[in-house]
mmCIF file of C-alpha atoms in Angstrom:
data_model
loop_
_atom_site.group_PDB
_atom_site.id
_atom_site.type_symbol
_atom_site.label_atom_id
_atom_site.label_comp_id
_atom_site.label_asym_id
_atom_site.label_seq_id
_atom_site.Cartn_x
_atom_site.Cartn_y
_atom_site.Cartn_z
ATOM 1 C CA UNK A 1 -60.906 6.269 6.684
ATOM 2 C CA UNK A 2 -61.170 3.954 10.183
ATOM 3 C CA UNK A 3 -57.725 4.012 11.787
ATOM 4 C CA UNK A 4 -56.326 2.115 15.317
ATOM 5 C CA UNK A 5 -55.601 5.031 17.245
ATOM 6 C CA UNK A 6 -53.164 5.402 20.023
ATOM 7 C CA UNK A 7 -52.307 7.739 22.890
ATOM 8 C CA UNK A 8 -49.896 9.122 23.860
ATOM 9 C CA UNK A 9 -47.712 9.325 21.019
ATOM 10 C CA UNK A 10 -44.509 10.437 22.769
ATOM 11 C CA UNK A 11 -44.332 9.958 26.664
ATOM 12 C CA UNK A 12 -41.415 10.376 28.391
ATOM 13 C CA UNK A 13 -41.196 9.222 32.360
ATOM 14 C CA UNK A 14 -38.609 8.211 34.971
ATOM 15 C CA UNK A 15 -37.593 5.032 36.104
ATOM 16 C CA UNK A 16 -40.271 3.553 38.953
ATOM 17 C CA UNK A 17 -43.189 5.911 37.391
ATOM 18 C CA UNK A 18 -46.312 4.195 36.058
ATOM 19 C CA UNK A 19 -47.056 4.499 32.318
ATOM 20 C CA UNK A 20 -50.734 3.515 30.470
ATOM 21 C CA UNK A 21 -50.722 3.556 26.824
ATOM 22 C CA UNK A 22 -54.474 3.594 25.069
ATOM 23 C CA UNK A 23 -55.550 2.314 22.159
ATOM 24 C CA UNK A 24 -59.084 2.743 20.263
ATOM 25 C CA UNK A 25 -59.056 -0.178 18.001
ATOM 26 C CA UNK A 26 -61.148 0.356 14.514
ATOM 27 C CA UNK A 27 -64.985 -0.217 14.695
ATOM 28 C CA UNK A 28 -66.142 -3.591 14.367
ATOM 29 C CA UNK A 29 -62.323 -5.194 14.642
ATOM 30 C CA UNK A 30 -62.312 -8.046 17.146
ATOM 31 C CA UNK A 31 -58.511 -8.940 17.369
ATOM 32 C CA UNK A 32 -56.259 -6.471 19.193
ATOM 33 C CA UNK A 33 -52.991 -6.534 19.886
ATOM 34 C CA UNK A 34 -49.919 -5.208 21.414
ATOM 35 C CA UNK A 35 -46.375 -5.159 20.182
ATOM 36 C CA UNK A 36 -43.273 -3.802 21.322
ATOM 37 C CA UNK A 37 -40.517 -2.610 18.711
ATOM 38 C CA UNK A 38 -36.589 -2.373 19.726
ATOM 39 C CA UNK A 39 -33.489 -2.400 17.446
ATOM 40 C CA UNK A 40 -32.596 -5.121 19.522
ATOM 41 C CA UNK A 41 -35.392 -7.391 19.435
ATOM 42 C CA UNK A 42 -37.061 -6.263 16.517
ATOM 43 C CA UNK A 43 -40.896 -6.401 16.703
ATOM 44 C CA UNK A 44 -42.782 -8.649 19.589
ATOM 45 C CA UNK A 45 -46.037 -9.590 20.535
ATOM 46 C CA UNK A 46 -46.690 -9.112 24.049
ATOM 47 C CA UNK A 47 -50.683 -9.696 24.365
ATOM 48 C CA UNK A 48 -53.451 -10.601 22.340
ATOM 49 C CA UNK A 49 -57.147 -10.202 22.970
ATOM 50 C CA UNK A 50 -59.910 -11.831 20.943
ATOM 51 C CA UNK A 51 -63.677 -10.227 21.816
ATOM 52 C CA UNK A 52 -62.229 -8.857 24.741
ATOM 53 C CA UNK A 53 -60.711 -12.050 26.104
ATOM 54 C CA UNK A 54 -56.798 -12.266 26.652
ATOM 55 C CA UNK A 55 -55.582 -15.245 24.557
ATOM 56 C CA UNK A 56 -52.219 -14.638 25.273
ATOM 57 C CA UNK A 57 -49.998 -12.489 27.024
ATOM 58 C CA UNK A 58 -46.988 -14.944 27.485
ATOM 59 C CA UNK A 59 -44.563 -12.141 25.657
ATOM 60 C CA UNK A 60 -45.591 -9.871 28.704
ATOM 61 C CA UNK A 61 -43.429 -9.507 31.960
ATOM 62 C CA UNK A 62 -46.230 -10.363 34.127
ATOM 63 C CA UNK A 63 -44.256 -8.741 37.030
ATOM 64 C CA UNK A 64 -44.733 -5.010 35.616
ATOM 65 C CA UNK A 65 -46.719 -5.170 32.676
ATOM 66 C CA UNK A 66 -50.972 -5.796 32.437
ATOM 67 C CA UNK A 67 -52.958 -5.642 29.414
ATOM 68 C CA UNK A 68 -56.830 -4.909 29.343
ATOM 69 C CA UNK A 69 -59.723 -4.258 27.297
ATOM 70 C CA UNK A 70 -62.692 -2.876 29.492
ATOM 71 C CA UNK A 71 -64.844 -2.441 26.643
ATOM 72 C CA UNK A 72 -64.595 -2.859 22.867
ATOM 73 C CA UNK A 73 -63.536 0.209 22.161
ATOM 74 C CA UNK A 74 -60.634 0.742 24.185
ATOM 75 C CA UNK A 75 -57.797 -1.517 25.047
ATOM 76 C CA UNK A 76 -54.618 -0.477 27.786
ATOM 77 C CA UNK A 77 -51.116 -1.817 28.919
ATOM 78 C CA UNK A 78 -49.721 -0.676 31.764
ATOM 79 C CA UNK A 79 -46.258 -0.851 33.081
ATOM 80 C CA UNK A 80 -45.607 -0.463 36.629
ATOM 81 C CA UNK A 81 -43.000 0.442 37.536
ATOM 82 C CA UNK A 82 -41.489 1.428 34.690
ATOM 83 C CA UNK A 83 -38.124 0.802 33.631
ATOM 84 C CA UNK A 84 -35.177 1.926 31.305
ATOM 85 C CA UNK A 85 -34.854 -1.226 29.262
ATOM 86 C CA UNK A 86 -39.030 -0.969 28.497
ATOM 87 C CA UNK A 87 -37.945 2.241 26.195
ATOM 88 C CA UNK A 88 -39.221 1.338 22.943
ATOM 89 C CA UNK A 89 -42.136 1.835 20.471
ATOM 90 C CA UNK A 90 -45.822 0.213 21.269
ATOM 91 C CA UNK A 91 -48.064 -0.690 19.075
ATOM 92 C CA UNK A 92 -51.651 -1.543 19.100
ATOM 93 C CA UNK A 93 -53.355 -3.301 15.879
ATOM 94 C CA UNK A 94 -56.438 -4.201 15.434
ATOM 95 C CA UNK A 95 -58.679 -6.690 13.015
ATOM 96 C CA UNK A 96 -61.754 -8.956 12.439
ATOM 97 C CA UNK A 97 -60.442 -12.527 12.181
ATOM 98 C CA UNK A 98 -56.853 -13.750 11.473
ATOM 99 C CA UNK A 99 -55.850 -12.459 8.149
ATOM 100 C CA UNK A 100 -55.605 -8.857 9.138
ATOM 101 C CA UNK A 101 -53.817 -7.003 11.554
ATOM 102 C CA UNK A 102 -53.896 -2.610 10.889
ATOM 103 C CA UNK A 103 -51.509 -0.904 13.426
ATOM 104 C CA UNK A 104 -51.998 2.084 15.089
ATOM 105 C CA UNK A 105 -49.101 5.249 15.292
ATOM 106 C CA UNK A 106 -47.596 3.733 17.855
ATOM 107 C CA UNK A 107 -46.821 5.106 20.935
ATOM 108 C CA UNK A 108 -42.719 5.943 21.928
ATOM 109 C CA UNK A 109 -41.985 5.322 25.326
ATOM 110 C CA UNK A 110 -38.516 6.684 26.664
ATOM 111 C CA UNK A 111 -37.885 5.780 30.568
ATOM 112 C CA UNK A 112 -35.131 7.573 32.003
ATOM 113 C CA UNK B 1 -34.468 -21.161 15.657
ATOM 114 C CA UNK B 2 -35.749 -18.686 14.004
ATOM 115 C CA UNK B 3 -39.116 -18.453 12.369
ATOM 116 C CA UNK B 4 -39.011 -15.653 10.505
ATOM 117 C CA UNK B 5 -35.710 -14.622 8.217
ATOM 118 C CA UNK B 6 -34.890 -11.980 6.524
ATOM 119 C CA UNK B 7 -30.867 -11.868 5.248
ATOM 120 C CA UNK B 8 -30.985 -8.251 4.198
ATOM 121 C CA UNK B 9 -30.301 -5.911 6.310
ATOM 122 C CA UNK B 10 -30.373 -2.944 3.973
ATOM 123 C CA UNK B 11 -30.783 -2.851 -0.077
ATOM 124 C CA UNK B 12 -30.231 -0.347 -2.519
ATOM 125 C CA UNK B 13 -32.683 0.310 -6.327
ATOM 126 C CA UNK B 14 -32.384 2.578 -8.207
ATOM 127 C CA UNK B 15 -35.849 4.626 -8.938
ATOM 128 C CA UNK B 16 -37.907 2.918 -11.509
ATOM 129 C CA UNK B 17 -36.493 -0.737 -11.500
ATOM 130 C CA UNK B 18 -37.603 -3.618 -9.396
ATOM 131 C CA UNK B 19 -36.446 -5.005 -6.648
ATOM 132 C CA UNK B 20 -36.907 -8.295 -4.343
ATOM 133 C CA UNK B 21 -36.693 -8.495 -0.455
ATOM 134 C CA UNK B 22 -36.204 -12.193 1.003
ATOM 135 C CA UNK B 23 -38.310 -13.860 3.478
ATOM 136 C CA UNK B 24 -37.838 -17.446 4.315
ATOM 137 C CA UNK B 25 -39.997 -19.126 7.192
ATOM 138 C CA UNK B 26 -39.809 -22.300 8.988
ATOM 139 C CA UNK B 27 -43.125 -23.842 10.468
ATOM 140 C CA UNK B 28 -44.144 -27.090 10.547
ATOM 141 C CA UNK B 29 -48.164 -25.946 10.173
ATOM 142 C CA UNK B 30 -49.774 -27.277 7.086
ATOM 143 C CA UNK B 31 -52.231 -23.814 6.879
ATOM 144 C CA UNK B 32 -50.513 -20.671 7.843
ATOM 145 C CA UNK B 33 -50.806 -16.625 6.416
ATOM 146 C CA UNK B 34 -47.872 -14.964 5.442
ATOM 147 C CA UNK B 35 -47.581 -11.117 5.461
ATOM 148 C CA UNK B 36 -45.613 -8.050 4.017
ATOM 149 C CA UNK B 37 -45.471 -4.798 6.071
ATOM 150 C CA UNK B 38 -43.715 -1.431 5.844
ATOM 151 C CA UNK B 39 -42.889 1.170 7.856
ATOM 152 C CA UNK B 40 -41.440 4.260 6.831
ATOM 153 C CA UNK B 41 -39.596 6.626 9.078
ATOM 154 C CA UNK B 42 -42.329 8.289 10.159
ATOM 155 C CA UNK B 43 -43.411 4.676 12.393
ATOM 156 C CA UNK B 44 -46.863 3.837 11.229
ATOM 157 C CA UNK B 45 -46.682 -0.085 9.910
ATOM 158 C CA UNK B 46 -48.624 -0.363 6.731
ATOM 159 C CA UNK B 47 -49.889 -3.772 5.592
ATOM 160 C CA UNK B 48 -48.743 -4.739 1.794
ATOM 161 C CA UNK B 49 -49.794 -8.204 1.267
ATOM 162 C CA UNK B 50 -50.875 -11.319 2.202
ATOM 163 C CA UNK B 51 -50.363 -14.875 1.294
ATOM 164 C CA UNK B 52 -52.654 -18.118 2.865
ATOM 165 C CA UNK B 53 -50.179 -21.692 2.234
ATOM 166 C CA UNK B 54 -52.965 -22.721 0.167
ATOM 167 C CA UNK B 55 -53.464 -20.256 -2.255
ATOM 168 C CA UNK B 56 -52.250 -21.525 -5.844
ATOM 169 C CA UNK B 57 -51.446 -18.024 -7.010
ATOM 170 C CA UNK B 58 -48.842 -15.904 -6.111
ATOM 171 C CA UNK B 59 -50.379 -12.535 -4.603
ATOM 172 C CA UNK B 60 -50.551 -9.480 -5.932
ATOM 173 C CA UNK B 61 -51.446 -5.634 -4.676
ATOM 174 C CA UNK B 62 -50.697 -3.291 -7.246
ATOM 175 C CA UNK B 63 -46.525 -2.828 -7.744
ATOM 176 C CA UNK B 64 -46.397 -5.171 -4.961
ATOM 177 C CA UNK B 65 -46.116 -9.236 -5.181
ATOM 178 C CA UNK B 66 -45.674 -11.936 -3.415
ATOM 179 C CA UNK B 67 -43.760 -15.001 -4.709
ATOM 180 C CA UNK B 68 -44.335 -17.851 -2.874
ATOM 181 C CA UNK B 69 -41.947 -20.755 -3.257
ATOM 182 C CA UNK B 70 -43.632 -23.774 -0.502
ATOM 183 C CA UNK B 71 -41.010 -25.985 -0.806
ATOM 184 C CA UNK B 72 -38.176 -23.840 -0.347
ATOM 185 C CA UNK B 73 -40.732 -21.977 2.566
ATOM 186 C CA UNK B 74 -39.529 -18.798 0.932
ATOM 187 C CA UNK B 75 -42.228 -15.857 0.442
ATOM 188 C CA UNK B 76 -40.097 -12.733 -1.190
ATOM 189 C CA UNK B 77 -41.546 -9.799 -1.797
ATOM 190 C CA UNK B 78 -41.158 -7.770 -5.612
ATOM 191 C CA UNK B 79 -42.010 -4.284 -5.771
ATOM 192 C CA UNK B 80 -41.809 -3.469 -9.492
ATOM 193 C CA UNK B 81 -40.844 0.522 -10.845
ATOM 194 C CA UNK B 82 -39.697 1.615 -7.454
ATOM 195 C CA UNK B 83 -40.148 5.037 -6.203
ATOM 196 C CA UNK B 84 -38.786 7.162 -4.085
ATOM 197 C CA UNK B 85 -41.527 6.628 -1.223
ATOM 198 C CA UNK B 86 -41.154 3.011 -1.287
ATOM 199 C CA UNK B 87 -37.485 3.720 1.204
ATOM 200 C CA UNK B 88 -38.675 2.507 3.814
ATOM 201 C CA UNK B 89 -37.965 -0.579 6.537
ATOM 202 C CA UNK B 90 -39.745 -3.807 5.011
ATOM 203 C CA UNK B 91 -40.982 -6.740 7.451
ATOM 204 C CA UNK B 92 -41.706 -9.937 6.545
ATOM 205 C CA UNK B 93 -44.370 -11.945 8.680
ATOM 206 C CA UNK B 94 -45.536 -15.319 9.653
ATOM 207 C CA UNK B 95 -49.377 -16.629 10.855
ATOM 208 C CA UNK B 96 -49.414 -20.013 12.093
ATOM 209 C CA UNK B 97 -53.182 -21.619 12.507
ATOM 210 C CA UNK B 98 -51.937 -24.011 15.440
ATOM 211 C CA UNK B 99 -51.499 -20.951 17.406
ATOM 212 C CA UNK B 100 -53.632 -18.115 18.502
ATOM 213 C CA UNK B 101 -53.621 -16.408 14.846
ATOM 214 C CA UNK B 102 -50.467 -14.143 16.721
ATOM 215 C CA UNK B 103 -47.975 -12.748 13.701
ATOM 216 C CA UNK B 104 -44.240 -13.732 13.970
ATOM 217 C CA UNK B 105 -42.514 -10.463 12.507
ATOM 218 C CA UNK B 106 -38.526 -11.113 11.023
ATOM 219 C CA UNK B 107 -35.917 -8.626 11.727
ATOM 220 C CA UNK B 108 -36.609 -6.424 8.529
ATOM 221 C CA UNK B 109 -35.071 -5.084 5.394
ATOM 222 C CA UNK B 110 -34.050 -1.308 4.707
ATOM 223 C CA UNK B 111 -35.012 -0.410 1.168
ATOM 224 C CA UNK B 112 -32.989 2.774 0.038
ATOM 225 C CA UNK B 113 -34.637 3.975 -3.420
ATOM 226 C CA UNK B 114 -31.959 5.940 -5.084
ATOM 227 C CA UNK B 115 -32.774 9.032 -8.152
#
């Protein structure tokens, strides 16, 4: 059963410390992308990368955050520094084309 | 304005009887995908169901359906003979082809699945 998987699951850090979150998208998926969930702001897109390319990242603080895929079979986003109002849950999905999106775990990021 | 809307915040069923969670969705795209996820308390989101603008039929996945209403842009979910491990949050999501295929998620609906 292929899942999106994601790591770390938990990570706690302090304000000013750098944070990468992974993400193994499922074999063969094409589409990946990164969302941030709040209570606030519900769920958001902040990048989207189509065979590797960035399509669009314009949800993305461009100050602190990057996104990447260096190969197919991992993608990153990296906040630096990090922040207390980035605290919130990541997550990564993955698909092949545009009627699919499967989301990974999700990874909870607290910054003190 | 919003593109996405769900108005309930939280709804109550009672196990075994059906219930209906509201989406409405504003977009001025002829072709567009509409979408049904859940996420229990333990995170993970879990596709439902999906529904292209030009599909004729209303979609189905087992318990779950979709009915579409175009002209009212209104795609509510029904989950028929609830069960206890359908409590869970429920969001509501919008595809629009004139952009990069990105999903617009609402706000969400608690479902509470009473004995």
């Amino acid at each position: 059963d292929a899942r999106v998987t994601q790591t770390p699951r938990d990570k706690v850090t302090e304000m000013g410390q750098e944070v990468t979150m992974r993400c193994q998208p499922i074999l063969g998926h094409n589409t990946v992308f990164w969302y941030r969930q709040t209570m606030m702001q519900g769920l958001e897109l902040l990048a989207y990368f189509r065979n590797r390319a960035p399509l669009d990242d314009s949800g993305m603080p461009k100050d602190r955050f990057s996104a990447e895929m260096p190969d197919a079979t991992l993608a990153t986003l990296k906040i630096q520094p990090s922040e207390p109002r980035d605290s919130a849950v990541y997550f990564c999905a993955s698909g092949r084309g545009i009627n699919e999106q499967f989301f990974g775990p999700g990874t909870r990021l607290t910054v003190l | 304005a919003q593109k996405i809307t769900q108005t309930q915040p939280g709804m109550f069923v009672q196990e075994k009887e059906a219930v209906t969670l509201d989406c409405t969705y504003d977009t001025s795209d002829q072709s567009y995908g509409l979408f049904w996820y859940k996420q229990p308390s333990s995170g993970e989101m879990i596709f439902l169901i999906y529904q292209g603008s030009y599909d004729e039929q209303n979609a189905t996945e087992g318990r779950y359906s979709l009915n579409f209403q175009k002209a009212r842009k209104s795609a509510n979910l029904v989950i028929s003979a609830s069960q206890l491990g359908d409590s869970a949050m429920y969001f509501c999501a919008m595809r629009e082809n004139s952009g990069y295929s990105t999903l617009t998620f609402g706000k969400g609906t608690m479902l509470l699945v009473s004995p």
